[in-house]
Short mmCIF file of C-alpha atoms in Angstrom, two decimals:
data_model
loop_
_atom_site.label_atom_id
_atom_site.label_comp_id
_atom_site.label_asym_id
_atom_site.label_seq_id
_atom_site.Cartn_x
_atom_site.Cartn_y
_atom_site.Cartn_z
CA MET A 256 0.00 0.00 0.00
CA ASN A 257 1.05 3.56 -0.64
CA ASP A 258 1.06 6.06 2.24
CA GLY A 259 0.71 9.06 -0.12
CA SER A 260 4.31 10.21 0.13
CA GLY A 261 5.72 8.48 -2.98
CA PRO A 262 4.66 7.48 -6.46
CA PRO A 263 1.47 5.43 -6.81
CA ASP A 264 1.79 1.71 -6.27
CA GLU A 265 1.40 -0.15 -9.59
CA ASN A 266 -0.05 -3.15 -7.76
CA ASP A 267 -2.86 -1.16 -6.16
CA PRO A 268 -6.08 -2.67 -7.59
CA LEU A 269 -7.84 0.70 -7.76
CA ILE A 270 -5.02 2.33 -9.72
CA ARG A 271 -4.70 -0.69 -12.03
CA ALA A 272 -8.46 -0.70 -12.70
CA ALA A 273 -8.39 3.02 -13.51
CA GLN A 274 -5.47 2.51 -15.91
CA LEU A 275 -7.22 -0.38 -17.66
CA ARG A 276 -10.42 1.62 -18.04
CA HIS A 277 -8.50 4.57 -19.47
CA GLU A 278 -6.74 2.30 -22.00
CA ARG A 279 -10.05 0.68 -23.05
CA GLU A 280 -11.72 4.06 -23.54
CA LYS A 281 -8.79 5.31 -25.57
CA ARG A 282 -8.84 2.20 -27.77
CA GLY A 283 -12.62 2.34 -28.10
CA ARG A 284 -12.55 5.90 -29.41
CA GLN A 285 -9.98 4.99 -32.05
CA ASP A 286 -11.63 1.77 -33.27
CA GLU A 287 -15.25 2.86 -32.92
CA GLU A 288 -17.29 2.89 -36.14
CA PRO A 289 -19.65 5.83 -36.61
CA SER A 290 -23.29 5.06 -35.93
CA VAL A 291 -25.89 4.70 -38.68
CA ALA A 292 -27.41 8.04 -37.70
CA ARG A 293 -24.03 9.75 -38.01
CA ARG A 294 -23.47 8.20 -41.45
CA LEU A 295 -26.92 9.33 -42.60
CA ALA A 296 -26.22 12.82 -41.31
CA GLN A 297 -22.96 12.90 -43.27
CA ILE A 298 -24.77 11.82 -46.44
CA GLY A 299 -27.36 14.54 -45.87
CA VAL A 300 -24.67 17.18 -45.40
CA LEU A 301 -22.92 16.02 -48.57
CA GLY A 302 -26.18 16.24 -50.50
CA TRP A 303 -26.85 19.78 -49.37
CA MET A 304 -23.25 20.79 -50.04
CA ILE A 305 -23.75 19.78 -53.68
CA VAL A 306 -27.36 20.89 -54.17
CA THR A 307 -27.14 24.35 -52.56
CA PRO A 308 -24.61 25.86 -55.03
CA MET A 309 -26.58 24.31 -57.90
CA LEU A 310 -29.80 25.93 -56.73
CA ILE A 311 -28.07 29.27 -56.29
CA GLY A 312 -26.74 28.95 -59.86
CA VAL A 313 -30.20 28.11 -61.21
CA PHE A 314 -31.91 31.01 -59.43
CA LEU A 315 -29.19 33.50 -60.38
CA GLY A 316 -29.12 32.25 -63.98
CA ASN A 317 -32.90 32.36 -64.24
CA TRP A 318 -32.93 35.93 -62.94
CA LEU A 319 -30.23 36.95 -65.43
CA ASP A 320 -32.08 35.22 -68.28
CA ARG A 321 -35.36 36.97 -67.42
CA THR A 322 -33.60 40.31 -67.05
CA PHE A 323 -31.75 40.11 -70.38
CA LYS A 324 -34.32 37.86 -72.16
CA THR A 325 -31.63 35.32 -73.16
CA GLY A 326 -33.42 31.95 -72.86
CA LEU A 327 -31.14 29.55 -71.02
CA PHE A 328 -27.93 31.38 -71.77
CA TRP A 329 -27.06 32.00 -68.09
CA THR A 330 -29.05 29.28 -66.31
CA ALA A 331 -27.31 26.26 -67.82
CA PRO A 332 -23.69 27.42 -67.28
CA LEU A 333 -24.39 28.66 -63.76
CA LEU A 334 -26.06 25.34 -62.94
CA LEU A 335 -22.93 23.50 -64.09
CA LEU A 336 -20.70 25.94 -62.25
CA GLY A 337 -22.73 25.32 -59.08
CA LEU A 338 -22.42 21.57 -59.58
CA GLY A 339 -18.66 21.85 -59.94
CA LEU A 340 -18.35 24.11 -56.92
CA GLY A 341 -20.57 21.82 -54.82
CA CYS A 342 -18.65 18.68 -55.77
CA TRP A 343 -15.33 20.41 -55.08
CA SER A 344 -16.44 21.58 -51.62
CA ALA A 345 -17.90 18.14 -50.81
CA TRP A 346 -14.63 16.50 -51.88
CA LYS A 347 -12.65 18.82 -49.59
CA TRP A 348 -15.02 18.11 -46.69
CA VAL A 349 -14.78 14.33 -47.15
CA LYS A 350 -10.98 14.43 -47.31
CA LYS A 351 -10.90 16.52 -44.10
CA ALA A 352 -13.29 14.21 -42.26
#
């Protein structure tokens, strides 16, 4: 037993149990697979990261086309630009996560 004056006794069952629990928790955090809900949330975020710039491109292009009476001259390219921007930002987010 330790009287409190020196380093902790490695054979003390309480200290050993605390060390084992700490090691298990540390291992569990590293090996733990994300839950189904977390995966679905990630898929939802990815979807919105791609769709939002596309919608902005469509609305902006549609406004420009109505203003200048140009048919689909602005809507189509801005839609594709939004798609590219959304895919690029989603790719960066996935690589970071």
